[in-house]
mmCIF file of C-alpha atoms in Angstrom:
data_model
loop_
_atom_site.group_PDB
_atom_site.id
_atom_site.type_symbol
_atom_site.label_atom_id
_atom_site.label_comp_id
_atom_site.label_asym_id
_atom_site.label_seq_id
_atom_site.Cartn_x
_atom_site.Cartn_y
_atom_site.Cartn_z
ATOM 1 C CA MET R 21 0.083 0.600 0.082
ATOM 2 C CA GLN R 22 2.937 2.042 0.759
ATOM 3 C CA ARG R 23 4.620 1.952 -2.295
ATOM 4 C CA LYS R 24 1.193 3.035 -4.321
ATOM 5 C CA ASP R 25 0.493 5.827 -1.968
ATOM 6 C CA THR R 26 4.483 7.173 -2.405
ATOM 7 C CA MET R 27 3.311 6.851 -6.332
ATOM 8 C CA GLU R 28 0.840 8.785 -6.337
ATOM 9 C CA LEU R 29 2.087 11.331 -3.990
ATOM 10 C CA VAL R 30 4.959 11.649 -6.566
ATOM 11 C CA LYS R 31 2.343 12.713 -8.682
ATOM 12 C CA HIS R 32 0.460 14.334 -6.984
ATOM 13 C CA ILE R 33 4.011 16.701 -6.508
ATOM 14 C CA GLU R 34 4.565 16.746 -10.306
ATOM 15 C CA ALA R 35 1.519 17.795 -11.089
ATOM 16 C CA LYS R 36 1.187 20.755 -9.132
ATOM 17 C CA ASN R 37 4.993 21.620 -10.497
ATOM 18 C CA ALA R 38 3.161 21.048 -14.320
ATOM 19 C CA GLU R 39 0.324 23.688 -13.066
ATOM 20 C CA MET R 40 2.878 25.652 -11.755
ATOM 21 C CA GLN R 41 5.633 25.830 -15.006
ATOM 22 C CA LYS R 42 2.181 26.471 -17.119
ATOM 23 C CA TRP R 43 1.606 29.728 -15.039
ATOM 24 C CA MET R 44 4.988 30.962 -15.424
ATOM 25 C CA ASP R 45 5.408 29.906 -18.803
ATOM 26 C CA ASP R 46 2.142 31.703 -19.564
ATOM 27 C CA ASN R 47 3.464 34.329 -18.005
ATOM 28 C CA PRO R 48 6.462 35.777 -19.035
ATOM 29 C CA GLY R 49 8.956 37.532 -16.300
ATOM 30 C CA SER R 50 7.417 35.702 -13.407
ATOM 31 C CA TRP R 51 8.773 33.087 -11.119
ATOM 32 C CA GLY R 52 7.598 30.482 -8.893
ATOM 33 C CA GLY R 53 8.692 27.419 -7.209
ATOM 34 C CA MET R 54 8.935 23.781 -7.274
ATOM 35 C CA LEU R 55 8.395 21.451 -5.309
ATOM 36 C CA VAL R 56 10.821 18.171 -4.384
ATOM 37 C CA THR R 57 9.199 14.893 -5.958
ATOM 38 C CA ASP R 58 11.601 12.714 -4.526
ATOM 39 C CA PRO R 59 9.598 10.606 -1.214
ATOM 40 C CA ASP R 60 12.788 10.501 0.849
ATOM 41 C CA HIS R 61 12.676 14.590 1.289
ATOM 42 C CA TRP R 62 8.887 14.173 2.257
ATOM 43 C CA ALA R 63 8.959 11.382 4.459
ATOM 44 C CA GLN R 64 11.055 13.331 6.774
ATOM 45 C CA TYR R 65 8.439 15.525 7.334
ATOM 46 C CA ASP R 66 5.854 12.249 7.499
ATOM 47 C CA VAL R 67 4.406 13.560 4.419
ATOM 48 C CA TYR R 68 3.589 9.937 2.285
ATOM 49 C CA THR R 69 0.504 9.927 0.607
ATOM 50 C CA VAL R 70 -1.712 12.898 -0.786
ATOM 51 C CA GLU R 71 -3.410 13.743 2.147
ATOM 52 C CA ASP R 72 -0.654 13.856 4.185
ATOM 53 C CA PHE R 73 0.982 16.355 2.031
ATOM 54 C CA GLU R 74 -2.318 18.577 1.777
ATOM 55 C CA ARG R 75 -2.283 18.622 5.735
ATOM 56 C CA TYR R 76 1.262 19.985 5.202
ATOM 57 C CA GLU R 77 0.609 22.322 3.252
ATOM 58 C CA LEU R 78 -2.170 23.574 4.878
ATOM 59 C CA GLU R 79 -0.592 23.364 8.601
ATOM 60 C CA THR R 80 2.660 25.301 6.721
ATOM 61 C CA TYR R 81 0.122 28.255 5.139
ATOM 62 C CA ILE R 82 -1.377 28.275 8.643
ATOM 63 C CA TYR R 83 1.198 28.733 10.496
ATOM 64 C CA GLU R 84 3.627 31.603 8.192
ATOM 65 C CA GLY R 85 0.283 32.845 7.418
ATOM 66 C CA HIS R 86 -1.132 33.926 10.932
ATOM 67 C CA LYS R 87 2.344 36.350 11.241
ATOM 68 C CA ASP R 88 1.183 37.696 8.402
ATOM 69 C CA ALA R 89 -2.229 38.563 9.760
ATOM 70 C CA PHE R 90 -1.314 38.832 13.595
ATOM 71 C CA GLY R 91 2.002 39.347 13.608
ATOM 72 C CA THR R 92 3.459 36.549 15.427
ATOM 73 C CA LYS R 93 3.414 32.543 13.531
ATOM 74 C CA GLY R 94 0.985 30.313 14.753
ATOM 75 C CA ARG R 95 2.700 28.120 17.541
ATOM 76 C CA HIS R 96 -0.402 27.313 19.268
ATOM 77 C CA TYR R 97 -2.262 25.344 16.855
ATOM 78 C CA ASP R 98 -2.393 21.603 18.051
ATOM 79 C CA PHE R 99 -2.319 20.866 14.057
ATOM 80 C CA LYS R 100 -2.037 17.365 14.660
ATOM 81 C CA ASN R 101 -5.298 17.038 15.958
ATOM 82 C CA MET R 102 -7.220 18.677 13.257
ATOM 83 C CA THR R 103 -9.228 17.693 10.896
ATOM 84 C CA LEU R 104 -8.468 18.054 7.122
ATOM 85 C CA ALA R 105 -11.415 20.005 6.955
ATOM 86 C CA GLU R 106 -10.615 22.059 10.214
ATOM 87 C CA LEU R 107 -7.257 22.805 8.606
ATOM 88 C CA LYS R 108 -8.678 24.198 5.194
ATOM 89 C CA GLU R 109 -11.256 26.389 7.278
ATOM 90 C CA GLU R 110 -8.740 27.948 9.235
ATOM 91 C CA ALA R 111 -6.823 28.228 6.507
ATOM 92 C CA ASP R 112 -9.816 30.156 4.622
ATOM 93 C CA TYR R 113 -10.133 32.792 7.729
ATOM 94 C CA ILE R 114 -6.322 32.665 7.999
ATOM 95 C CA SER R 115 -5.892 33.682 4.282
ATOM 96 C CA ASN R 116 -9.082 36.521 4.737
ATOM 97 C CA ALA R 117 -6.781 37.805 8.197
ATOM 98 C CA VAL R 118 -3.569 38.195 6.031
ATOM 99 C CA LYS R 119 -6.253 40.021 3.438
ATOM 100 C CA ASN R 120 -7.807 42.490 5.758
ATOM 101 C CA ALA R 121 -4.048 43.506 7.783
ATOM 102 C CA MET R 122 -2.232 43.666 3.984
ATOM 103 C CA GLN R 123 -5.633 46.676 2.931
ATOM 104 C CA GLU R 124 -4.876 47.995 6.863
ATOM 105 C CA GLU R 125 -1.111 48.904 6.313
ATOM 106 C CA ALA R 126 -1.956 50.336 3.123
ATOM 107 C CA GLU R 127 -4.775 52.407 4.451
ATOM 108 C CA ALA R 128 -1.857 53.314 7.348
ATOM 109 C CA GLU R 129 0.881 54.178 4.375
ATOM 110 C CA LYS R 130 -1.690 56.533 2.624
ATOM 111 C CA GLN R 131 -1.684 58.887 5.631
#
């Protein structure tokens, strides 16, 4: 089973990289990062499946985005006990909070 999961993970990451490459090709002068496709790399983060990868991306986004939204990294989260749905909901909340913080900062700079 793990072999199949690993193959699905690599295919998922390769697809994400292909999407990013297409976006860069369609937008000359733009750049974007490519994700490592080596399963051994992801194993260091306990990422073995597509769902593990999605969790990892959401956890990282929430943790780092919390700083942009509120000034401190989200060290208080108990990610391991959050469902994927809860992580997605929190990521949406953080995304909106970041947008609001950026708008407030832009307005403050105008003054």
